[in-house]
Amino acid sequence: MANRVKCLIIGSGPAGYTAAIYASRANLAPVLIEGPQLGGQLTTTTEVENFPGYPDGVEPFQMMDDMKRQAERFGTQFVSGVVTKVDFSVSPKKVWVEDTEEYEADAVIIATGASAKYLGIESERTYKGRGVSACATCDGFFYRKKTVAVVGGGDTACEEANYLAGLCEKVYMIVRKPYLRASEIMQQRVLNNPKIEVLFEHNTVQLTGEGKVQGADLVYRKGEADEVMKHIAIDGFFLAIGHHPNTELFKDYVNRDAEGYIIVDGDSPRTNVPGVFAAGDCADPHYRQAIVAAGSGAKAAIEADKYIKSI
């Protein structure tokens, strides 16, 4: 027999937890499915210094625990597990956890986030949170006056390199192709910045260092006759090759863009399915900040409350 709830939240990052705080305070008695990574992407960094209310910074797991306890205080129920199937063609909406436990909900808030794309080399996982980052805005501050590398050649990589150049002593851009894919204006900003050195036709082989990133082994013109190995000394390694929104599970019901991000109605969290709302990075290809995700979670809960009262 299915568990019947008013509001079901999928995801346990800043968007999901904030939605839970607002939904529980609206007496919706929400159930939050925590998913495989408690705290979401935020927990891949070492310290959060730019979230309001923490003047001395905070460890990401502590911040997420604070949010969770706040939601729990107002009556949110938490369920450990992964959502494996949904049916948004019916009302109430149906959601299955681990293929066995079924929930029926008047409103569903999708807050499944996005996952950074990685190169696939073993050492980037080894140094994750210890010099490897997928967010310059989140972690760049820790590398002031140091040397870092940014991987990628598109607009995002150029934006990250320029941002880091304002903080760091030197920024390498490791670009696989012999050219930048970024827009002309972004290319010029990078190429004209004296702190940025672009390494065209380079691939990262591995990262090195004792306990943290201290260098990177690169190969120039991999597979060509003039292939050359190169080592650079760095303190941080930033991936800027894109993100995968975690939305594949919902593709048969909610509209998504070409990259897989859920399409919402203007500035609202409403999707094309009445009673289904999206919050956080799964619907945000631009900002990917905890504070923005939290705000969208609040909006999703407010809209869910309005919807439930209207049916």
CSV table of C-alpha atoms in Angstrom, one decimal:
chain,number,residue,atom,x,y,z
A,1,MET,CA,0.0,0.0,0.0
A,2,ALA,CA,1.3,3.4,-1.0
A,3,ASN,CA,2.3,6.0,1.6
A,4,ARG,CA,0.1,9.1,1.1
A,5,VAL,CA,1.6,12.5,1.7
A,6,LYS,CA,0.8,16.1,0.8
A,7,CYS,CA,4.3,17.2,-0.3
A,8,LEU,CA,7.2,15.0,-1.4
A,9,ILE,CA,10.7,16.5,-1.8
A,10,ILE,CA,13.4,14.6,-3.8
A,11,GLY,CA,16.9,15.7,-2.9
A,12,SER,CA,18.9,16.7,0.2
A,13,GLY,CA,21.0,19.7,-0.8
A,14,PRO,CA,20.3,23.4,0.1
A,15,ALA,CA,17.3,23.5,-2.2
A,16,GLY,CA,15.7,20.4,-0.8
A,17,TYR,CA,16.3,21.2,2.8
A,18,THR,CA,15.1,24.8,2.4
A,19,ALA,CA,12.0,23.6,0.7
A,20,ALA,CA,11.4,21.2,3.6
A,21,ILE,CA,11.7,24.0,6.1
A,22,TYR,CA,9.1,26.1,4.3
A,23,ALA,CA,6.8,23.2,3.5
A,24,SER,CA,6.8,22.0,7.1
A,25,ARG,CA,6.2,25.4,8.5
A,26,ALA,CA,3.2,25.6,6.1
A,27,ASN,CA,1.8,22.4,7.8
A,28,LEU,CA,2.3,20.3,4.7
A,29,ALA,CA,4.1,17.5,6.7
A,30,PRO,CA,6.6,17.0,3.9
A,31,VAL,CA,8.6,13.8,3.3
A,32,LEU,CA,12.1,14.3,2.0
A,33,ILE,CA,13.9,11.5,0.1
A,34,GLU,CA,17.5,12.1,0.9
A,35,GLY,CA,19.1,10.4,-2.1
A,36,PRO,CA,22.7,9.1,-2.5
A,37,GLN,CA,24.6,12.2,-1.5
A,38,LEU,CA,23.5,13.9,1.7
A,39,GLY,CA,24.0,17.6,1.3
A,40,GLY,CA,24.5,17.5,-2.5
A,41,GLN,CA,27.4,19.0,-4.4
A,42,LEU,CA,28.1,21.4,-1.6
A,43,THR,CA,29.7,18.6,0.4
A,44,THR,CA,32.5,18.2,-2.2
A,45,THR,CA,34.1,21.4,-1.0
A,46,THR,CA,36.0,21.9,2.2
A,47,GLU,CA,34.6,25.0,3.7
A,48,VAL,CA,31.7,27.4,2.9
A,49,GLU,CA,32.5,31.1,3.5
A,50,ASN,CA,29.9,32.8,1.3
A,51,PHE,CA,26.6,31.6,2.8
A,52,PRO,CA,25.0,34.3,5.0
A,53,GLY,CA,24.9,33.7,8.7
A,54,TYR,CA,28.3,32.0,9.0
A,55,PRO,CA,30.7,34.9,9.5
A,56,ASP,CA,33.6,32.6,10.3
A,57,GLY,CA,32.8,30.1,7.5
A,58,VAL,CA,31.3,26.6,8.1
A,59,GLU,CA,32.1,23.1,7.1
A,60,PRO,CA,29.5,22.0,4.4
A,61,PHE,CA,28.4,18.9,6.3
A,62,GLN,CA,27.7,21.1,9.4
A,63,MET,CA,25.7,23.6,7.3
A,64,MET,CA,23.7,20.8,5.8
A,65,ASP,CA,23.1,19.3,9.2
A,66,ASP,CA,21.9,22.6,10.5
A,67,MET,CA,19.4,22.9,7.6
A,68,LYS,CA,18.2,19.3,8.2
A,69,ARG,CA,17.7,19.8,11.9
A,70,GLN,CA,15.8,23.0,11.2
A,71,ALA,CA,13.4,21.2,8.9
A,72,GLU,CA,13.2,18.3,11.3
A,73,ARG,CA,12.2,20.7,14.1
A,74,PHE,CA,9.1,21.7,12.1
A,75,GLY,CA,8.1,18.1,11.3
A,76,THR,CA,9.8,17.1,8.1
A,77,GLN,CA,10.1,13.3,7.8
A,78,PHE,CA,13.3,12.0,6.2
A,79,VAL,CA,13.6,8.8,4.2
A,80,SER,CA,17.0,7.3,3.3
A,81,GLY,CA,17.1,5.9,-0.2
A,82,VAL,CA,17.1,6.6,-3.9
A,83,VAL,CA,14.1,7.4,-6.0
A,84,THR,CA,14.1,4.8,-8.8
A,85,LYS,CA,10.8,5.5,-10.6
A,86,VAL,CA,8.1,8.2,-10.9
A,87,ASP,CA,4.7,8.5,-12.5
A,88,PHE,CA,3.6,12.2,-12.9
A,89,SER,CA,0.8,11.3,-15.4
A,90,VAL,CA,-1.6,10.7,-12.5
A,91,SER,CA,-2.9,12.6,-9.6
A,92,PRO,CA,-1.7,12.2,-6.9
A,93,LYS,CA,1.8,11.8,-8.3
A,94,LYS,CA,3.5,8.5,-7.7
A,95,VAL,CA,7.1,8.0,-6.6
A,96,TRP,CA,9.0,4.8,-5.8
A,97,VAL,CA,12.0,4.5,-3.5
A,98,GLU,CA,14.4,1.7,-4.2
A,99,ASP,CA,11.7,0.1,-6.5
A,100,THR,CA,9.8,-1.1,-3.4
A,101,GLU,CA,8.4,1.7,-1.3
A,102,GLU,CA,5.6,3.7,-3.0
A,103,TYR,CA,4.6,7.2,-2.2
A,104,GLU,CA,1.6,9.2,-3.5
A,105,ALA,CA,1.9,13.0,-3.2
A,106,ASP,CA,-0.3,15.9,-4.1
A,107,ALA,CA,2.8,18.0,-4.9
A,108,VAL,CA,6.4,16.9,-5.7
A,109,ILE,CA,9.5,19.2,-5.5
A,110,ILE,CA,12.4,18.0,-7.5
A,111,ALA,CA,15.7,19.1,-6.0
A,112,THR,CA,18.1,16.5,-7.3
A,113,GLY,CA,20.9,18.9,-8.2
A,114,ALA,CA,23.6,18.5,-10.9
A,115,SER,CA,26.9,16.6,-11.0
A,116,ALA,CA,30.1,18.1,-12.3
A,117,LYS,CA,31.7,16.4,-15.2
A,118,TYR,CA,35.1,14.9,-14.5
A,119,LEU,CA,38.0,14.0,-16.8
A,120,GLY,CA,37.9,10.4,-15.6
A,121,ILE,CA,41.4,10.2,-14.3
A,122,GLU,CA,41.8,8.4,-11.0
A,123,SER,CA,43.8,11.1,-9.2
A,124,GLU,CA,41.1,13.8,-9.6
A,125,ARG,CA,38.9,11.6,-7.4
A,126,THR,CA,41.8,11.1,-5.0
A,127,TYR,CA,42.2,14.8,-4.5
A,128,LYS,CA,38.6,15.8,-4.5
A,129,GLY,CA,38.1,18.4,-1.8
A,130,ARG,CA,41.9,18.6,-1.4
A,131,GLY,CA,42.8,20.8,-4.4
A,132,VAL,CA,40.3,19.5,-6.9
A,133,SER,CA,37.1,21.6,-7.3
A,134,ALA,CA,34.3,22.2,-9.8
A,135,CYS,CA,33.4,25.6,-8.6
A,136,ALA,CA,35.7,28.6,-8.8
A,137,THR,CA,33.2,30.9,-7.2
A,138,CYS,CA,32.9,28.5,-4.2
A,139,ASP,CA,36.5,27.7,-3.6
A,140,GLY,CA,38.6,30.3,-5.4
A,141,PHE,CA,39.0,32.3,-2.2
A,142,PHE,CA,41.2,29.6,-0.7
A,143,TYR,CA,43.8,30.0,-3.5
A,144,ARG,CA,44.5,33.7,-3.1
A,145,LYS,CA,48.0,34.5,-4.4
A,146,LYS,CA,48.6,30.9,-5.4
A,147,THR,CA,48.8,29.1,-8.7
A,148,VAL,CA,45.9,27.1,-10.1
A,149,ALA,CA,44.8,25.4,-13.3
A,150,VAL,CA,41.4,25.4,-15.0
A,151,VAL,CA,40.4,22.6,-17.4
A,152,GLY,CA,38.2,23.5,-20.3
A,153,GLY,CA,38.0,25.8,-23.3
A,154,GLY,CA,34.4,27.1,-23.3
A,155,ASP,CA,32.7,30.2,-21.9
A,156,THR,CA,32.5,28.6,-18.4
A,157,ALA,CA,36.2,27.8,-18.3
A,158,CYS,CA,37.1,31.3,-19.5
A,159,GLU,CA,34.8,32.9,-16.9
A,160,GLU,CA,36.3,30.7,-14.1
A,161,ALA,CA,39.9,31.5,-15.3
A,162,ASN,CA,39.1,35.3,-15.3
A,163,TYR,CA,37.5,35.0,-11.9
A,164,LEU,CA,40.5,33.1,-10.4
A,165,ALA,CA,43.0,35.6,-12.0
A,166,GLY,CA,41.5,38.2,-9.8
A,167,LEU,CA,42.5,36.2,-6.8
A,168,CYS,CA,45.5,34.0,-7.8
A,169,GLU,CA,49.1,34.7,-8.6
A,170,LYS,CA,48.9,32.6,-11.9
A,171,VAL,CA,46.2,30.7,-13.7
A,172,TYR,CA,46.9,28.0,-16.3
A,173,MET,CA,44.1,27.0,-18.7
A,174,ILE,CA,44.5,23.4,-19.9
A,175,VAL,CA,42.7,23.2,-23.3
A,176,ARG,CA,42.5,19.9,-25.2
A,177,LYS,CA,42.0,21.6,-28.6
A,178,PRO,CA,44.3,24.1,-30.4
A,179,TYR,CA,41.7,26.8,-29.9
A,180,LEU,CA,39.1,28.1,-27.4
A,181,ARG,CA,35.5,27.3,-27.9
A,182,ALA,CA,34.3,30.3,-25.9
A,183,SER,CA,32.7,33.4,-27.4
A,184,GLU,CA,35.0,36.0,-28.9
A,185,ILE,CA,34.7,38.4,-26.0
A,186,MET,CA,35.5,35.7,-23.5
A,187,GLN,CA,38.5,34.6,-25.5
A,188,GLN,CA,39.9,38.1,-25.6
A,189,ARG,CA,39.5,38.5,-21.9
A,190,VAL,CA,41.5,35.4,-21.3
A,191,LEU,CA,44.2,36.0,-23.9
A,192,ASN,CA,44.7,39.5,-22.8
A,193,ASN,CA,45.0,38.7,-19.1
A,194,PRO,CA,48.7,38.6,-18.1
A,195,LYS,CA,48.0,36.2,-15.2
A,196,ILE,CA,46.5,33.6,-17.5
A,197,GLU,CA,48.6,31.2,-19.6
A,198,VAL,CA,46.7,29.0,-22.0
A,199,LEU,CA,48.1,25.6,-22.7
A,200,PHE,CA,46.6,24.6,-26.0
A,201,GLU,CA,46.5,20.9,-27.1
A,202,HIS,CA,47.3,19.7,-23.6
A,203,ASN,CA,45.6,16.8,-21.7
A,204,THR,CA,45.9,16.1,-18.0
A,205,VAL,CA,47.4,12.7,-17.3
A,206,GLN,CA,47.5,12.8,-13.5
A,207,LEU,CA,47.6,15.1,-10.5
A,208,THR,CA,50.4,14.8,-8.0
A,209,GLY,CA,51.1,15.9,-4.4
A,210,GLU,CA,51.5,14.8,-0.8
A,211,GLY,CA,48.0,14.8,0.7
A,212,LYS,CA,46.8,17.6,-1.6
A,213,VAL,CA,47.3,18.8,-5.1
A,214,GLN,CA,50.8,20.2,-5.7
A,215,GLY,CA,51.2,19.6,-9.4
A,216,ALA,CA,49.8,18.1,-12.7
A,217,ASP,CA,51.4,15.9,-15.3
A,218,LEU,CA,50.3,17.0,-18.8
A,219,VAL,CA,50.8,15.6,-22.3
A,220,TYR,CA,51.2,18.0,-25.3
A,221,ARG,CA,49.7,16.8,-28.6
A,222,LYS,CA,48.8,13.4,-27.3
A,223,GLY,CA,49.3,10.6,-29.8
A,224,GLU,CA,51.2,12.8,-32.3
A,225,ALA,CA,54.8,12.4,-33.4
A,226,ASP,CA,55.8,15.5,-31.4
A,227,GLU,CA,54.1,14.4,-28.2
A,228,VAL,CA,55.8,15.8,-25.1
A,229,MET,CA,55.2,15.4,-21.4
A,230,LYS,CA,55.1,18.4,-19.2
A,231,HIS,CA,54.7,19.0,-15.4
A,232,ILE,CA,53.3,22.2,-13.9
A,233,ALA,CA,53.4,23.1,-10.2
A,234,ILE,CA,49.9,24.1,-9.0
A,235,ASP,CA,48.0,24.4,-5.8
A,236,GLY,CA,44.5,24.0,-7.2
A,237,PHE,CA,42.8,22.2,-10.1
A,238,PHE,CA,39.4,23.5,-11.3
A,239,LEU,CA,37.2,21.5,-13.6
A,240,ALA,CA,35.1,23.6,-16.0
A,241,ILE,CA,33.9,21.1,-18.6
A,242,GLY,CA,30.3,21.3,-17.6
A,243,HIS,CA,27.7,19.7,-15.4
A,244,HIS,CA,25.1,16.9,-15.7
A,245,PRO,CA,21.7,17.8,-14.2
A,246,ASN,CA,20.4,14.8,-12.3
A,247,THR,CA,17.1,14.8,-14.1
A,248,GLU,CA,17.1,11.7,-16.3
A,249,LEU,CA,14.5,10.0,-14.1
A,250,PHE,CA,11.9,12.7,-14.9
A,251,LYS,CA,12.5,13.0,-18.7
A,252,ASP,CA,9.2,11.3,-19.7
A,253,TYR,CA,7.1,13.9,-17.8
A,254,VAL,CA,8.9,17.3,-17.3
A,255,ASN,CA,10.3,19.4,-20.0
A,256,ARG,CA,14.0,19.8,-20.1
A,257,ASP,CA,16.5,21.8,-22.2
A,258,ALA,CA,19.1,20.3,-24.5
A,259,GLU,CA,21.5,19.9,-21.6
A,260,GLY,CA,18.9,18.2,-19.4
A,261,TYR,CA,18.1,21.1,-17.1
A,262,ILE,CA,14.4,21.2,-16.1
A,263,ILE,CA,12.6,24.1,-17.8
A,264,VAL,CA,10.5,26.2,-15.3
A,265,ASP,CA,7.9,28.8,-15.9
A,266,GLY,CA,9.8,32.1,-16.0
A,267,ASP,CA,11.0,33.0,-12.6
A,268,SER,CA,8.8,30.5,-10.8
A,269,PRO,CA,9.6,26.9,-9.9
A,270,ARG,CA,6.6,25.5,-11.8
A,271,THR,CA,7.3,22.8,-14.4
A,272,ASN,CA,4.9,21.9,-17.3
A,273,VAL,CA,3.3,19.3,-15.0
A,274,PRO,CA,0.8,20.8,-12.5
A,275,GLY,CA,1.9,20.0,-9.0
A,276,VAL,CA,5.5,19.3,-9.9
A,277,PHE,CA,8.1,21.9,-9.0
A,278,ALA,CA,11.9,22.1,-9.6
A,279,ALA,CA,14.4,23.9,-7.3
A,280,GLY,CA,18.2,24.2,-7.2
A,281,ASP,CA,20.8,23.2,-9.7
A,282,CYS,CA,18.6,20.7,-11.5
A,283,ALA,CA,16.9,23.7,-13.0
A,284,ASP,CA,19.7,26.2,-12.9
A,285,PRO,CA,22.5,26.1,-15.5
A,286,HIS,CA,23.8,29.5,-14.7
A,287,TYR,CA,24.5,30.2,-11.0
A,288,ARG,CA,25.0,26.9,-9.2
A,289,GLN,CA,25.3,28.6,-5.8
A,290,ALA,CA,24.0,27.3,-2.5
A,291,ILE,CA,22.3,30.5,-1.6
A,292,VAL,CA,20.5,30.6,-5.0
A,293,ALA,CA,19.4,27.0,-4.6
A,294,ALA,CA,18.1,27.7,-1.1
A,295,GLY,CA,16.1,30.6,-2.4
A,296,SER,CA,14.6,28.5,-5.2
A,297,GLY,CA,13.7,25.8,-2.6
A,298,ALA,CA,11.7,28.4,-0.6
A,299,LYS,CA,9.9,29.4,-3.8
A,300,ALA,CA,9.1,25.8,-4.6
A,301,ALA,CA,7.6,25.2,-1.2
A,302,ILE,CA,5.5,28.3,-1.4
A,303,GLU,CA,4.2,27.4,-4.8
A,304,ALA,CA,3.5,23.8,-3.7
A,305,ASP,CA,1.4,25.1,-0.7
A,306,LYS,CA,-0.6,27.3,-3.1
A,307,TYR,CA,-1.1,24.3,-5.4
A,308,ILE,CA,-2.2,21.9,-2.7
A,309,LYS,CA,-4.7,24.5,-1.3
A,310,SER,CA,-6.2,24.9,-4.8
A,311,ILE,CA,-6.9,21.3,-5.5
